PDB file of C-alpha atoms in Angstrom:
ATOM      1  CA  MET A   1      22.519 -34.129 -38.776  1.00  0.00           C
ATOM      2  CA  ASN A   2      19.884 -34.645 -36.146  1.00  0.00           C
ATOM      3  CA  VAL A   3      21.039 -33.765 -32.672  1.00  0.00           C
ATOM      4  CA  SER A   4      18.533 -34.108 -29.879  1.00  0.00           C
ATOM      5  CA  THR A   5      19.063 -31.768 -27.004  1.00  0.00           C
ATOM      6  CA  GLU A   6      17.223 -31.958 -23.735  1.00  0.00           C
ATOM      7  CA  MET A   7      16.275 -28.546 -22.439  1.00  0.00           C
ATOM      8  CA  SER A   8      16.384 -28.158 -18.709  1.00  0.00           C
ATOM      9  CA  PHE A   9      14.812 -25.261 -16.916  1.00  0.00           C
ATOM     10  CA  THR A  10      12.726 -24.541 -13.865  1.00  0.00           C
ATOM     11  CA  LEU A  11       9.497 -22.659 -13.912  1.00  0.00           C
ATOM     12  CA  ARG A  12       9.521 -19.397 -12.032  1.00  0.00           C
ATOM     13  CA  ASN A  13       6.047 -19.990 -10.590  1.00  0.00           C
ATOM     14  CA  LYS A  14       6.361 -23.715  -9.952  1.00  0.00           C
ATOM     15  CA  GLY A  15       4.510 -24.602  -6.788  1.00  0.00           C
ATOM     16  CA  LYS A  16       3.108 -21.084  -6.358  1.00  0.00           C
ATOM     17  CA  LEU A  17      -0.481 -19.988  -6.489  1.00  0.00           C
ATOM     18  CA  VAL A  18      -0.900 -17.727  -9.500  1.00  0.00           C
ATOM     19  CA  GLY A  19      -3.782 -15.587 -10.667  1.00  0.00           C
ATOM     20  CA  GLN A  20      -5.820 -12.856  -9.047  1.00  0.00           C
ATOM     21  CA  LYS A  21      -5.002 -12.051  -5.458  1.00  0.00           C
ATOM     22  CA  THR A  22      -7.790 -12.064  -2.928  1.00  0.00           C
ATOM     23  CA  PRO A  23      -8.943  -8.703  -1.541  1.00  0.00           C
ATOM     24  CA  LEU A  24      -8.959  -8.181   2.217  1.00  0.00           C
ATOM     25  CA  ARG A  25     -12.180  -8.270   4.195  1.00  0.00           C
ATOM     26  CA  LEU A  26     -13.130  -5.436   6.526  1.00  0.00           C
ATOM     27  CA  ARG A  27     -12.180  -7.439   9.623  1.00  0.00           C
ATOM     28  CA  ASP A  28      -8.760  -8.184   8.087  1.00  0.00           C
ATOM     29  CA  ILE A  29      -8.180  -4.483   7.434  1.00  0.00           C
ATOM     30  CA  TRP A  30      -8.976  -3.616  11.031  1.00  0.00           C
ATOM     31  CA  ALA A  31      -6.866  -6.499  12.353  1.00  0.00           C
ATOM     32  CA  ILE A  32      -3.847  -5.207  10.438  1.00  0.00           C
ATOM     33  CA  ARG A  33      -4.482  -1.567  11.432  1.00  0.00           C
ATOM     34  CA  VAL A  34      -4.813  -2.416  15.117  1.00  0.00           C
ATOM     35  CA  ARG A  35      -1.623  -4.487  15.087  1.00  0.00           C
ATOM     36  CA  LEU A  36       0.305  -1.714  13.335  1.00  0.00           C
ATOM     37  CA  GLN A  37      -1.010   0.874  15.798  1.00  0.00           C
ATOM     38  CA  LEU A  38      -0.196  -1.270  18.849  1.00  0.00           C
ATOM     39  CA  ALA A  39       3.284  -2.001  17.512  1.00  0.00           C
ATOM     40  CA  LYS A  40       3.746   1.738  16.801  1.00  0.00           C
ATOM     41  CA  LYS A  41       4.741   1.002  13.196  1.00  0.00           C
ATOM     42  CA  THR A  42       4.051   4.500  11.915  1.00  0.00           C
ATOM     43  CA  ARG A  43       5.465   4.026   8.411  1.00  0.00           C
ATOM     44  CA  ASP A  44       3.672   0.733   7.869  1.00  0.00           C
ATOM     45  CA  LEU A  45       0.363   2.186   9.069  1.00  0.00           C
ATOM     46  CA  ALA A  46       0.683   5.122   6.661  1.00  0.00           C
ATOM     47  CA  LEU A  47       1.709   2.762   3.847  1.00  0.00           C
ATOM     48  CA  PHE A  48      -1.159   0.362   4.542  1.00  0.00           C
ATOM     49  CA  ASN A  49      -3.824   3.065   4.791  1.00  0.00           C
ATOM     50  CA  LEU A  50      -2.613   4.876   1.677  1.00  0.00           C
ATOM     51  CA  ALA A  51      -2.441   1.619  -0.292  1.00  0.00           C
ATOM     52  CA  ILE A  52      -6.082   0.885   0.546  1.00  0.00           C
ATOM     53  CA  ASP A  53      -7.265   4.463  -0.159  1.00  0.00           C
ATOM     54  CA  SER A  54      -5.326   5.094  -3.359  1.00  0.00           C
ATOM     55  CA  LYS A  55      -5.634   1.726  -5.075  1.00  0.00           C
ATOM     56  CA  LEU A  56      -2.335   2.491  -6.805  1.00  0.00           C
ATOM     57  CA  ARG A  57      -0.076  -0.202  -8.182  1.00  0.00           C
ATOM     58  CA  GLY A  58       2.833  -1.091  -5.928  1.00  0.00           C
ATOM     59  CA  TYR A  59       5.467   0.745  -7.937  1.00  0.00           C
ATOM     60  CA  GLU A  60       3.275   3.848  -8.136  1.00  0.00           C
ATOM     61  CA  LEU A  61       2.666   3.794  -4.381  1.00  0.00           C
ATOM     62  CA  VAL A  62       6.322   3.498  -3.358  1.00  0.00           C
ATOM     63  CA  ASN A  63       7.282   6.143  -5.928  1.00  0.00           C
ATOM     64  CA  LEU A  64       5.065   8.840  -4.340  1.00  0.00           C
ATOM     65  CA  ARG A  65       6.731  11.971  -3.046  1.00  0.00           C
ATOM     66  CA  VAL A  66       5.464  14.052  -0.141  1.00  0.00           C
ATOM     67  CA  ARG A  67       4.497  16.856  -2.544  1.00  0.00           C
ATOM     68  CA  ASP A  68       2.188  14.470  -4.439  1.00  0.00           C
ATOM     69  CA  ILE A  69      -0.244  14.305  -1.523  1.00  0.00           C
ATOM     70  CA  ALA A  70       0.621  17.314   0.644  1.00  0.00           C
ATOM     71  CA  HIS A  71       0.576  21.076   0.403  1.00  0.00           C
ATOM     72  CA  GLY A  72       2.956  22.400   3.018  1.00  0.00           C
ATOM     73  CA  ALA A  73       2.135  20.728   6.329  1.00  0.00           C
ATOM     74  CA  CYS A  74      -1.383  19.778   5.222  1.00  0.00           C
ATOM     75  CA  ILE A  75      -2.281  16.453   3.616  1.00  0.00           C
ATOM     76  CA  SER A  76      -4.783  16.900   0.794  1.00  0.00           C
ATOM     77  CA  PRO A  77      -8.125  15.123   1.133  1.00  0.00           C
ATOM     78  CA  ARG A  78      -7.810  14.300  -2.575  1.00  0.00           C
ATOM     79  CA  ALA A  79      -4.752  13.637  -4.731  1.00  0.00           C
ATOM     80  CA  ILE A  80      -4.059  13.234  -8.427  1.00  0.00           C
ATOM     81  CA  VAL A  81      -1.221  10.994  -9.583  1.00  0.00           C
ATOM     82  CA  MET A  82      -0.108  10.109 -13.105  1.00  0.00           C
ATOM     83  CA  GLN A  83      -0.179   6.333 -13.631  1.00  0.00           C
ATOM     84  CA  GLN A  84       3.074   4.999 -15.008  1.00  0.00           C
ATOM     85  CA  LYS A  85       1.456   2.123 -16.887  1.00  0.00           C
ATOM     86  CA  THR A  86      -1.401   3.974 -18.605  1.00  0.00           C
ATOM     87  CA  HIS A  87       0.007   7.522 -18.502  1.00  0.00           C
ATOM     88  CA  ARG A  88      -3.371   8.716 -17.306  1.00  0.00           C
ATOM     89  CA  PRO A  89      -4.004  10.811 -14.211  1.00  0.00           C
ATOM     90  CA  VAL A  90      -5.954   9.150 -11.415  1.00  0.00           C
ATOM     91  CA  GLN A  91      -7.667  10.934  -8.597  1.00  0.00           C
ATOM     92  CA  PHE A  92      -8.293   9.358  -5.215  1.00  0.00           C
ATOM     93  CA  GLU A  93      -9.630  10.367  -1.840  1.00  0.00           C
ATOM     94  CA  ILE A  94      -7.401  10.251   1.212  1.00  0.00           C
ATOM     95  CA  THR A  95      -9.511   9.512   4.276  1.00  0.00           C
ATOM     96  CA  GLU A  96      -9.067  11.383   7.539  1.00  0.00           C
ATOM     97  CA  GLN A  97      -7.607   8.279   9.179  1.00  0.00           C
ATOM     98  CA  THR A  98      -5.020   7.970   6.409  1.00  0.00           C
ATOM     99  CA  ARG A  99      -4.152  11.681   6.536  1.00  0.00           C
ATOM    100  CA  ILE A 100      -3.451  11.409  10.274  1.00  0.00           C
ATOM    101  CA  ALA A 101      -1.231   8.357   9.739  1.00  0.00           C
ATOM    102  CA  ILE A 102       0.678  10.113   6.942  1.00  0.00           C
ATOM    103  CA  ILE A 103       1.189  13.292   8.992  1.00  0.00           C
ATOM    104  CA  ASP A 104       2.537  11.185  11.868  1.00  0.00           C
ATOM    105  CA  TRP A 105       4.905   9.399   9.462  1.00  0.00           C
ATOM    106  CA  ILE A 106       6.129  12.605   7.789  1.00  0.00           C
ATOM    107  CA  GLN A 107       6.853  14.191  11.174  1.00  0.00           C
ATOM    108  CA  LEU A 108       8.580  11.085  12.539  1.00  0.00           C
ATOM    109  CA  ALA A 109      10.747  10.637   9.428  1.00  0.00           C
ATOM    110  CA  GLN A 110      11.284  14.422   9.087  1.00  0.00           C
ATOM    111  CA  LEU A 111      10.432  14.296   5.401  1.00  0.00           C
ATOM    112  CA  GLN A 112      10.536  17.344   3.163  1.00  0.00           C
ATOM    113  CA  SER A 113       8.283  18.122   0.208  1.00  0.00           C
ATOM    114  CA  GLU A 114      10.704  16.714  -2.401  1.00  0.00           C
ATOM    115  CA  ASP A 115      11.435  13.498  -0.449  1.00  0.00           C
ATOM    116  CA  PHE A 116       9.922  10.153  -1.295  1.00  0.00           C
ATOM    117  CA  LEU A 117       6.990   9.463   1.007  1.00  0.00           C
ATOM    118  CA  PHE A 118       8.390   6.020   1.747  1.00  0.00           C
ATOM    119  CA  PRO A 119      12.179   6.311   1.428  1.00  0.00           C
ATOM    120  CA  SER A 120      14.472   3.326   1.295  1.00  0.00           C
ATOM    121  CA  GLN A 121      16.071   2.458   4.609  1.00  0.00           C
ATOM    122  CA  ILE A 122      19.306   1.666   2.775  1.00  0.00           C
ATOM    123  CA  ASN A 123      19.566   4.776   0.608  1.00  0.00           C
ATOM    124  CA  SER A 124      17.402   7.766   1.556  1.00  0.00           C
ATOM    125  CA  ALA A 125      17.798   9.193  -1.974  1.00  0.00           C
ATOM    126  CA  LYS A 126      15.733   6.250  -3.271  1.00  0.00           C
ATOM    127  CA  HIS A 127      12.253   5.023  -2.486  1.00  0.00           C
ATOM    128  CA  LEU A 128      11.195   1.789  -0.846  1.00  0.00           C
ATOM    129  CA  SER A 129      11.591  -0.975  -3.414  1.00  0.00           C
ATOM    130  CA  THR A 130       8.578  -2.804  -4.760  1.00  0.00           C
ATOM    131  CA  ARG A 131      10.146  -6.042  -3.550  1.00  0.00           C
ATOM    132  CA  GLN A 132      10.418  -4.660  -0.018  1.00  0.00           C
ATOM    133  CA  TYR A 133       6.823  -3.449  -0.241  1.00  0.00           C
ATOM    134  CA  ALA A 134       5.796  -6.996  -1.209  1.00  0.00           C
ATOM    135  CA  ARG A 135       7.664  -8.371   1.821  1.00  0.00           C
ATOM    136  CA  ILE A 136       5.916  -5.854   4.079  1.00  0.00           C
ATOM    137  CA  VAL A 137       2.488  -6.825   2.704  1.00  0.00           C
ATOM    138  CA  LYS A 138       3.332 -10.504   3.210  1.00  0.00           C
ATOM    139  CA  ALA A 139       4.286  -9.791   6.834  1.00  0.00           C
ATOM    140  CA  TRP A 140       0.973  -7.977   7.449  1.00  0.00           C
ATOM    141  CA  ILE A 141      -0.987 -10.871   5.990  1.00  0.00           C
ATOM    142  CA  THR A 142       0.963 -13.521   7.871  1.00  0.00           C
ATOM    143  CA  GLU A 143       0.673 -11.644  11.162  1.00  0.00           C
ATOM    144  CA  ILE A 144      -3.126 -11.840  11.127  1.00  0.00           C
ATOM    145  CA  GLY A 145      -3.038 -15.557  10.318  1.00  0.00           C
ATOM    146  CA  LEU A 146      -3.952 -15.534   6.624  1.00  0.00           C
ATOM    147  CA  ASP A 147      -2.248 -17.567   3.897  1.00  0.00           C
ATOM    148  CA  ALA A 148       0.271 -15.190   2.301  1.00  0.00           C
ATOM    149  CA  SER A 149       0.228 -17.110  -0.999  1.00  0.00           C
ATOM    150  CA  THR A 150      -3.342 -15.959  -1.726  1.00  0.00           C
ATOM    151  CA  TYR A 151      -2.629 -12.287  -0.999  1.00  0.00           C
ATOM    152  CA  GLY A 152      -0.123  -9.793  -2.381  1.00  0.00           C
ATOM    153  CA  THR A 153       0.462  -6.163  -3.232  1.00  0.00           C
ATOM    154  CA  HIS A 154      -2.395  -6.289  -5.728  1.00  0.00           C
ATOM    155  CA  THR A 155      -4.638  -7.218  -2.798  1.00  0.00           C
ATOM    156  CA  MET A 156      -4.298  -3.639  -1.554  1.00  0.00           C
ATOM    157  CA  ARG A 157      -5.388  -2.347  -4.957  1.00  0.00           C
ATOM    158  CA  ARG A 158      -8.513  -4.520  -5.097  1.00  0.00           C
ATOM    159  CA  THR A 159      -9.689  -4.272  -1.501  1.00  0.00           C
ATOM    160  CA  LYS A 160     -11.646  -1.029  -1.476  1.00  0.00           C
ATOM    161  CA  ALA A 161     -13.572  -1.807  -4.660  1.00  0.00           C
ATOM    162  CA  SER A 162     -14.560  -5.233  -3.325  1.00  0.00           C
ATOM    163  CA  LEU A 163     -15.741  -3.748  -0.030  1.00  0.00           C
ATOM    164  CA  ILE A 164     -17.895  -1.212  -1.829  1.00  0.00           C
ATOM    165  CA  TYR A 165     -19.359  -3.905  -4.054  1.00  0.00           C
ATOM    166  CA  ARG A 166     -20.177  -6.062  -1.020  1.00  0.00           C
ATOM    167  CA  ARG A 167     -21.882  -3.098   0.612  1.00  0.00           C
ATOM    168  CA  THR A 168     -23.857  -1.823  -2.390  1.00  0.00           C
ATOM    169  CA  LYS A 169     -24.127  -4.858  -4.721  1.00  0.00           C
ATOM    170  CA  ASN A 170     -23.933  -2.292  -7.528  1.00  0.00           C
ATOM    171  CA  LEU A 171     -21.245  -3.281 -10.008  1.00  0.00           C
ATOM    172  CA  ARG A 172     -21.821  -0.217 -12.200  1.00  0.00           C
ATOM    173  CA  ALA A 173     -21.225   2.102  -9.249  1.00  0.00           C
ATOM    174  CA  VAL A 174     -17.947   0.327  -8.511  1.00  0.00           C
ATOM    175  CA  GLN A 175     -16.896   0.616 -12.161  1.00  0.00           C
ATOM    176  CA  LEU A 176     -17.653   4.333 -12.201  1.00  0.00           C
ATOM    177  CA  LEU A 177     -15.961   4.879  -8.860  1.00  0.00           C
ATOM    178  CA  TRP A 178     -12.918   2.931 -10.042  1.00  0.00           C
ATOM    179  CA  VAL A 179     -12.578   5.309 -12.969  1.00  0.00           C
ATOM    180  CA  THR A 180     -12.844   8.451 -10.844  1.00  0.00           C
ATOM    181  CA  ARG A 181     -11.514   6.861  -7.674  1.00  0.00           C
ATOM    182  CA  SER A 182     -13.754   9.086  -5.634  1.00  0.00           C
ATOM    183  CA  TRP A 183     -15.080   7.031  -2.743  1.00  0.00           C
ATOM    184  CA  LYS A 184     -16.109   9.649  -0.246  1.00  0.00           C
ATOM    185  CA  ALA A 185     -19.841   9.043  -0.579  1.00  0.00           C
ATOM    186  CA  LEU A 186     -19.578   5.277  -0.054  1.00  0.00           C
ATOM    187  CA  SER A 187     -16.330   4.937   1.824  1.00  0.00           C
ATOM    188  CA  GLY A 188     -16.189   5.089   5.588  1.00  0.00           C
ATOM    189  CA  ILE A 189     -13.415   2.488   5.440  1.00  0.00           C
TER     190      ILE A 189
END
């Protein structure tokens, strides 16, 4: 018995641009920072700066707790976080600008050491969802006039490495720095 059945389904990515997301340029970073500062979006500024500095995946970034990057009332200039995907520790520098933004956010939100650094606005016992983080990134990108379909949360992860490569033209240095995630010598971003 030969029964022909027509399968009907829609592709999840139909009509969407797929593949690697474009990193931000230096002028885009500053455009977003200035807009966040002028709008007094303290949480978003801390989130944006930490995303650029840490190069963590979205779910690792939103899952950070205050104690992961702070000792008491002081934000560490360097942090070590265990990656969920690879189960390896990664170390990254937290620039002065980012530390100031995070301190402002922690004070404004009255966060304690055990709290999530970016708590959910719906349930303070949970962290900001990765979907909400993606929406926030899309809003940043759209606000400065870029095409949101070519940028995403992975953009934040790739940005610092691309800026360092553009500045030094040394791919090996970027590879080594990506492994250690220590950018202090070349950073300034």
